[in-house]
XYZ file of C-alpha atoms in Angstrom:
433
model
C 18.586 0.431 -2.219
C 15.937 2.975 -3.210
C 17.535 6.174 -4.475
C 16.012 9.466 -3.331
C 16.980 12.515 -5.399
C 16.306 15.951 -3.892
C 18.116 18.027 -6.531
C 14.782 19.507 -7.626
C 13.839 20.983 -4.245
C 16.748 23.423 -3.937
C 14.770 26.346 -5.261
C 12.529 25.975 -2.211
C 15.079 24.736 0.336
C 18.795 25.169 0.905
C 21.515 22.789 2.026
C 21.841 24.625 5.370
C 18.083 24.042 5.871
C 18.602 20.320 5.433
C 21.696 20.106 7.584
C 19.916 22.010 10.337
C 17.355 19.206 10.761
C 19.794 16.286 10.674
C 19.781 15.881 14.443
C 15.991 16.152 14.466
C 15.735 13.301 11.941
C 18.248 11.284 13.965
C 16.211 11.775 17.128
C 12.965 10.771 15.388
C 14.630 7.592 14.112
C 15.927 6.771 17.598
C 12.534 7.460 19.123
C 11.008 5.001 16.690
C 13.525 2.170 16.929
C 14.072 2.477 20.699
C 10.327 2.617 21.378
C 10.342 5.770 23.479
C 7.655 7.743 21.623
C 3.867 7.955 21.623
C 2.202 4.785 20.370
C 5.203 2.625 21.251
C 2.919 -0.346 21.946
C 2.334 -0.592 18.170
C 5.899 -1.144 16.988
C 5.606 -4.847 16.214
C 5.884 -4.168 12.470
C 9.486 -2.996 12.866
C 10.741 -6.563 13.311
C 8.262 -8.444 11.125
C 10.743 -9.011 8.263
C 12.845 -12.109 8.938
C 15.761 -13.694 7.148
C 14.516 -17.294 7.188
C 11.120 -18.724 6.345
C 9.019 -19.073 9.495
C 6.494 -21.776 10.359
C 3.762 -19.150 9.915
C 4.995 -18.432 6.387
C 4.994 -22.165 5.600
C 1.381 -22.411 6.811
C 0.454 -19.373 4.723
C 1.994 -20.919 1.619
C 0.293 -24.261 2.267
C -3.082 -22.514 2.610
C -2.410 -20.559 -0.577
C -1.583 -23.776 -2.430
C -4.860 -25.299 -1.249
C -6.836 -22.235 -2.342
C -5.100 -22.190 -5.731
C -5.947 -25.864 -6.239
C -9.654 -25.778 -5.340
C -10.854 -22.254 -6.150
C -11.641 -20.296 -9.288
C -11.931 -17.146 -7.163
C -10.432 -15.983 -3.890
C -12.255 -13.161 -2.079
C -10.365 -11.016 0.431
C -12.714 -9.341 2.925
C -11.298 -6.313 4.722
C -11.044 -2.547 4.792
C -8.211 -0.028 5.144
C -4.904 -1.728 5.820
C -6.635 -5.098 5.650
C -6.992 -4.844 1.886
C -4.936 -1.933 0.512
C -1.527 -3.588 1.000
C -2.206 -6.944 -0.656
C -4.176 -5.352 -3.473
C -1.352 -2.858 -4.019
C 1.219 -5.641 -4.312
C -0.870 -7.793 -6.653
C -1.792 -4.944 -9.018
C 1.698 -3.452 -9.114
C 3.395 -6.779 -9.802
C 0.723 -8.334 -12.042
C -1.207 -5.399 -13.503
C -4.662 -3.901 -13.054
C -6.215 -6.591 -15.299
C -4.550 -9.525 -13.558
C -7.838 -11.430 -13.154
C -8.481 -11.886 -16.880
C -8.179 -15.514 -17.937
C -7.546 -16.853 -14.443
C -9.217 -19.836 -12.785
C -8.325 -22.943 -10.815
C -4.591 -23.222 -10.337
C -4.338 -19.438 -10.519
C -7.524 -17.950 -9.044
C -9.055 -14.596 -9.720
C -8.742 -12.356 -6.656
C -11.433 -9.886 -5.639
C -11.682 -7.585 -2.644
C -14.858 -7.054 -0.625
C -15.892 -5.405 2.606
C -14.327 -2.045 1.766
C -17.547 -0.350 0.663
C -21.271 -0.204 1.414
C -22.194 0.091 -2.271
C -25.058 -2.172 -3.350
C -23.857 -1.982 -6.961
C -20.433 -3.255 -5.954
C -22.012 -6.122 -4.013
C -24.284 -7.052 -6.928
C -21.274 -7.093 -9.239
C -19.339 -9.411 -6.917
C -22.313 -11.772 -6.736
C -22.380 -11.941 -10.547
C -18.634 -12.627 -10.641
C -19.055 -15.531 -8.196
C -21.932 -17.223 -10.048
C -21.010 -20.785 -10.949
C -17.495 -20.401 -9.501
C -15.743 -22.364 -6.789
C -14.472 -19.815 -4.312
C -12.720 -19.420 -0.987
C -12.326 -16.348 1.173
C -10.135 -14.704 3.757
C -11.734 -12.408 6.298
C -9.313 -9.923 7.827
C -10.189 -8.035 10.990
C -8.778 -7.778 14.499
C -12.243 -7.428 15.961
C -14.626 -8.960 13.443
C -17.150 -6.200 14.090
C -16.055 -3.449 11.669
C -19.261 -2.679 9.792
C -18.235 -2.877 6.120
C -16.280 -6.162 6.220
C -18.678 -7.722 8.753
C -21.660 -7.172 6.421
C -19.758 -8.562 3.423
C -18.462 -11.554 5.364
C -21.908 -12.443 6.706
C -23.267 -12.567 3.146
C -20.292 -14.421 1.654
C -20.287 -16.976 4.482
C -23.964 -17.651 3.787
C -23.172 -18.128 0.070
C -20.390 -20.597 0.889
C -22.585 -22.573 3.289
C -25.414 -22.745 0.777
C -22.998 -23.979 -1.911
C -20.810 -26.396 0.075
C -22.648 -27.026 3.344
C -21.431 -25.904 6.754
C -18.541 -28.371 6.926
C -17.450 -27.724 3.329
C -17.631 -23.964 3.785
C -15.480 -24.150 6.914
C -12.628 -25.557 4.801
C -12.827 -22.531 2.498
C -12.819 -19.765 5.119
C -9.540 -18.366 6.450
C -9.664 -15.895 9.330
C -6.801 -13.437 9.846
C -7.386 -11.859 13.218
C -6.259 -11.202 16.786
C -4.517 -14.193 18.395
C -6.750 -14.347 21.446
C -9.777 -12.056 21.470
C -12.556 -10.490 19.407
C -15.705 -11.670 17.661
C -13.858 -13.044 14.633
C -11.479 -15.071 16.821
C -14.491 -16.516 18.653
C -16.290 -17.361 15.405
C -13.183 -19.007 13.952
C -12.699 -21.125 17.068
C -16.333 -22.234 17.167
C -16.536 -22.954 13.429
C -13.116 -24.557 13.031
C -11.731 -22.203 10.375
C -8.019 -22.049 9.723
C -6.624 -18.895 11.279
C -3.619 -16.640 10.958
C -2.542 -13.964 13.386
C -2.405 -10.187 13.126
C 0.150 -9.357 15.846
C -1.492 -7.095 18.450
C 1.515 -4.764 18.238
C 1.094 -4.222 14.478
C -1.661 -1.766 13.548
C -3.740 -2.349 10.435
C -1.904 0.031 8.127
C 1.429 -1.483 9.205
C 0.277 -5.114 8.799
C 1.025 -5.857 5.135
C 4.027 -8.067 5.992
C 1.835 -10.362 8.114
C -0.692 -12.901 6.802
C -2.869 -9.856 6.002
C -0.739 -9.231 2.930
C 1.178 -12.469 2.555
C -1.778 -14.846 2.115
C -3.423 -12.932 -0.770
C -0.003 -12.395 -2.360
C 0.780 -16.115 -2.147
C -2.604 -17.004 -3.661
C -1.766 -14.629 -6.525
C 1.453 -16.558 -7.145
C 3.794 -13.956 -5.673
C 6.839 -15.459 -3.945
C 6.328 -14.340 -0.350
C 9.817 -15.547 0.597
C 11.241 -13.007 -1.843
C 8.887 -10.323 -0.526
C 10.118 -10.991 2.994
C 13.729 -11.106 1.805
C 13.394 -7.603 0.350
C 11.757 -6.350 3.536
C 14.399 -7.959 5.744
C 17.263 -6.413 3.792
C 15.466 -3.055 3.992
C 15.095 -3.443 7.763
C 18.806 -4.091 8.179
C 20.074 -1.439 5.771
C 17.648 1.404 6.459
C 18.036 1.068 10.214
C 21.840 0.778 10.008
C 22.556 3.989 8.085
C 22.299 6.981 10.417
C 22.939 9.919 8.075
C 21.440 11.551 5.014
C 22.975 8.720 2.994
C 19.905 6.867 4.228
C 17.029 7.550 1.789
C 14.584 7.217 4.690
C 16.230 10.170 6.424
C 16.342 12.175 3.220
C 12.679 11.663 2.363
C 11.407 12.240 5.912
C 13.607 15.296 6.433
C 12.837 17.014 3.135
C 9.061 16.432 3.227
C 8.907 17.957 6.730
C 11.015 20.937 5.670
C 8.727 21.522 2.695
C 5.692 21.302 4.979
C 7.194 23.951 7.268
C 7.673 26.120 4.207
C 3.975 26.066 3.343
C 3.838 22.943 1.143
C 0.821 21.306 2.748
C -0.010 18.714 0.051
C 2.199 15.916 -1.246
C 1.363 14.446 -4.642
C 2.826 10.997 -5.252
C 3.095 10.432 -9.002
C 3.897 7.190 -10.783
C 4.023 6.387 -14.495
C 2.676 2.868 -13.891
C -1.122 2.309 -13.922
C -0.548 -0.695 -11.662
C 0.811 1.661 -8.977
C -2.626 3.148 -8.324
C -3.458 0.911 -5.352
C 0.094 1.287 -4.029
C -0.640 4.989 -4.015
C -3.827 4.216 -2.077
C -1.869 2.188 0.478
C 0.633 5.064 0.820
C -2.243 7.560 1.236
C -3.708 5.577 4.129
C -0.313 4.980 5.731
C 0.652 8.655 5.796
C -2.854 10.115 6.052
C -3.881 8.159 9.161
C -0.421 8.382 10.707
C 0.160 12.135 10.318
C -3.239 13.777 9.997
C -4.057 14.725 13.583
C -3.684 17.486 16.156
C -4.339 20.052 13.411
C -1.207 18.919 11.569
C -0.256 16.794 8.602
C 0.777 16.755 4.960
C -2.248 15.875 2.809
C -1.305 12.826 0.662
C -2.629 12.548 -2.892
C -1.752 9.852 -5.430
C -1.854 10.371 -9.204
C -1.093 8.317 -12.307
C 0.901 9.927 -15.072
C 0.588 10.516 -17.931
C -3.199 10.005 -17.559
C -3.624 12.553 -14.765
C -1.517 15.130 -16.590
C -4.708 15.521 -18.614
C -6.819 16.137 -15.504
C -4.732 17.452 -12.598
C -1.773 18.611 -14.660
C -3.153 22.117 -15.011
C -3.660 22.438 -11.254
C -0.160 21.147 -10.519
C 1.387 23.444 -13.105
C -0.392 26.699 -12.293
C -2.548 26.250 -9.201
C -1.832 27.400 -5.673
C 1.825 26.832 -4.768
C 1.097 24.797 -1.646
C 2.151 21.444 -3.129
C 5.192 19.303 -3.673
C 5.575 16.092 -5.634
C 7.221 12.740 -5.078
C 7.792 11.030 -8.425
C 8.249 7.245 -8.512
C 10.254 5.544 -11.259
C 11.119 1.916 -11.991
C 13.615 0.308 -14.338
C 12.313 -0.486 -17.808
C 10.727 -3.946 -18.165
C 12.616 -6.677 -19.997
C 9.889 -7.078 -22.630
C 10.011 -4.001 -24.833
C 7.376 -2.368 -27.028
C 8.308 -0.410 -30.168
C 6.357 2.361 -31.879
C 5.438 1.284 -35.405
C 5.442 3.245 -38.664
C 2.532 4.156 -40.917
C 2.749 4.984 -44.624
C 0.207 7.831 -44.474
C 1.438 9.242 -41.149
C -1.818 11.111 -40.633
C -1.232 11.085 -36.872
C 2.230 12.592 -37.346
C 3.929 9.928 -35.256
C 6.458 8.606 -37.750
C 9.147 10.662 -36.042
C 8.833 8.117 -33.202
C 8.845 5.043 -35.451
C 11.296 2.430 -34.235
C 11.673 3.971 -30.784
C 10.882 1.946 -27.695
C 7.756 2.970 -25.791
C 9.785 3.169 -22.590
C 12.007 5.782 -24.238
C 8.927 7.879 -25.003
C 7.724 7.401 -21.427
C 11.107 8.509 -20.080
C 11.006 11.726 -22.115
C 7.459 12.395 -20.854
C 8.763 11.984 -17.303
C 11.731 14.285 -17.853
C 9.562 16.877 -19.608
C 6.987 16.791 -16.805
C 9.663 17.035 -14.138
C 11.189 20.109 -15.782
C 7.787 21.759 -16.328
C 6.640 21.280 -12.741
C 9.921 22.452 -11.233
C 9.859 25.503 -13.536
C 6.281 26.093 -12.362
C 7.408 26.353 -8.739
C 6.699 22.797 -7.571
C 9.551 21.161 -5.616
C 9.943 17.530 -6.686
C 11.458 14.583 -4.844
C 12.262 11.700 -7.184
C 12.595 8.060 -6.171
C 14.366 5.530 -8.357
C 13.014 2.185 -7.164
C 15.103 0.010 -9.484
C 13.782 -3.300 -10.851
C 10.159 -4.120 -10.093
C 9.885 -7.641 -8.658
C 8.698 -9.550 -5.585
C 11.778 -8.641 -3.551
C 11.423 -4.946 -4.396
C 7.805 -5.067 -3.220
C 8.910 -6.076 0.269
C 11.586 -3.387 0.322
C 9.083 -0.703 -0.685
C 6.591 -1.654 1.994
C 9.190 -1.511 4.755
C 10.809 1.641 3.360
C 7.582 3.639 3.389
C 6.520 2.326 6.811
C 9.862 3.377 8.285
C 9.717 6.747 6.513
C 6.233 7.311 7.913
C 7.217 6.558 11.502
C 10.239 8.870 11.344
C 8.310 11.631 9.552
C 5.381 11.543 11.995
C 7.676 11.839 15.010
C 9.356 14.810 13.318
C 5.890 16.300 12.924
C 5.228 15.764 16.630
C 2.285 13.344 16.381
C 1.605 9.739 17.362
C 2.088 7.712 14.137
C 0.054 4.754 15.347
C -3.375 5.963 16.434
C -6.326 7.222 14.399
C -8.862 8.729 16.817
C -10.603 10.703 14.083
C -11.700 7.555 12.243
C -14.266 6.837 14.952
C -16.283 10.026 14.476
C -18.107 8.996 11.308
C -18.795 5.576 12.837
C -20.472 7.068 15.899
C -22.727 9.227 13.743
C -23.533 6.322 11.416
C -24.329 3.970 14.307
C -26.620 6.558 15.861
C -28.463 7.036 12.573
C -28.746 3.264 12.105
C -30.106 2.802 15.629
C -27.299 0.556 16.858
C -27.788 -0.305 20.562
C -25.689 1.931 22.791
C -25.607 4.848 20.333
């Protein structure tokens, strides 16, 4: 179980404050699990984790095996929740540079359709030159501008390289089970398809084929991912007290918000956590930021960002709180070496494990920020592995649903996302705008 430590918020909050909201947290959890709140037609994600391998999971694994066998590169086309979750899992478990040295049998994985940058598109084209590749296109509708443009171009590249029939065997559509432009295209073209359940919104879809297919192609054991998520579903919905880390996190972050802490900074000491931070930002940002309310989510990487945002965190406006993420040390250790001249003055660390140095940096940062007036929630995630990945996804999704209901907003809509699209479509001259 994930361990949430709130001992470093007591300067800002008191135990009576926390106890006073226990019934409020309980009610928010009931509202979520009993489906009585706003957006209750988008609760399909709650029961996605299952104990036994499903036929859908077997099909996903079979498709992944086929892609791994015939492709140097696998391109995932999607935006928002359609790419953040799988990319987060792959980079956290395998590192930011996971593509180096990969090829057939273990393809490189790239993500497209999440930008309108010409430079990014030109780079992807260069990366695909001379490579066998397959792609997954992820969209409920098939008409979202960014992925639709990317998919149109990539489909043309596949058809030019392999012919229409050959390309059809390399395209996998993850979409609505019955409707939408992508569903129609997939049916007409004969692509293999996987379903995004209508009751699971994009940012809550990582435990469907949306996340599981790219993870499986990357060599991640999706059965272990689902096992971790299933155990999280059982345990985090069973505990109905502040012994539940979901309750503790949701309750404390809302109390801090009511006490003027309007920005939450999620900090990890793992560079590979960066995209996980991006997934968390979308999950909480789109779920809570509405009706003039919401905690602004920001993700940082320490120690790197201590040399950019550290000054702001330490001495800027006191409207922030932090959530610090820690994992167990990896099995393979690194040791600081010695140097005869010692011109860098580091011989005092010679022989010490790098993780020990990292731990002292964490403890020193924690103390400095708390002393500087920043309340800090810490999360001990335990060992980092495929099973933990599933647990983390479900944990944060459940936390978000409970927290948003405490805030008094619908966790499952995002009406504000449409405003930029309407303006863009008008400027582009799209019919009807």
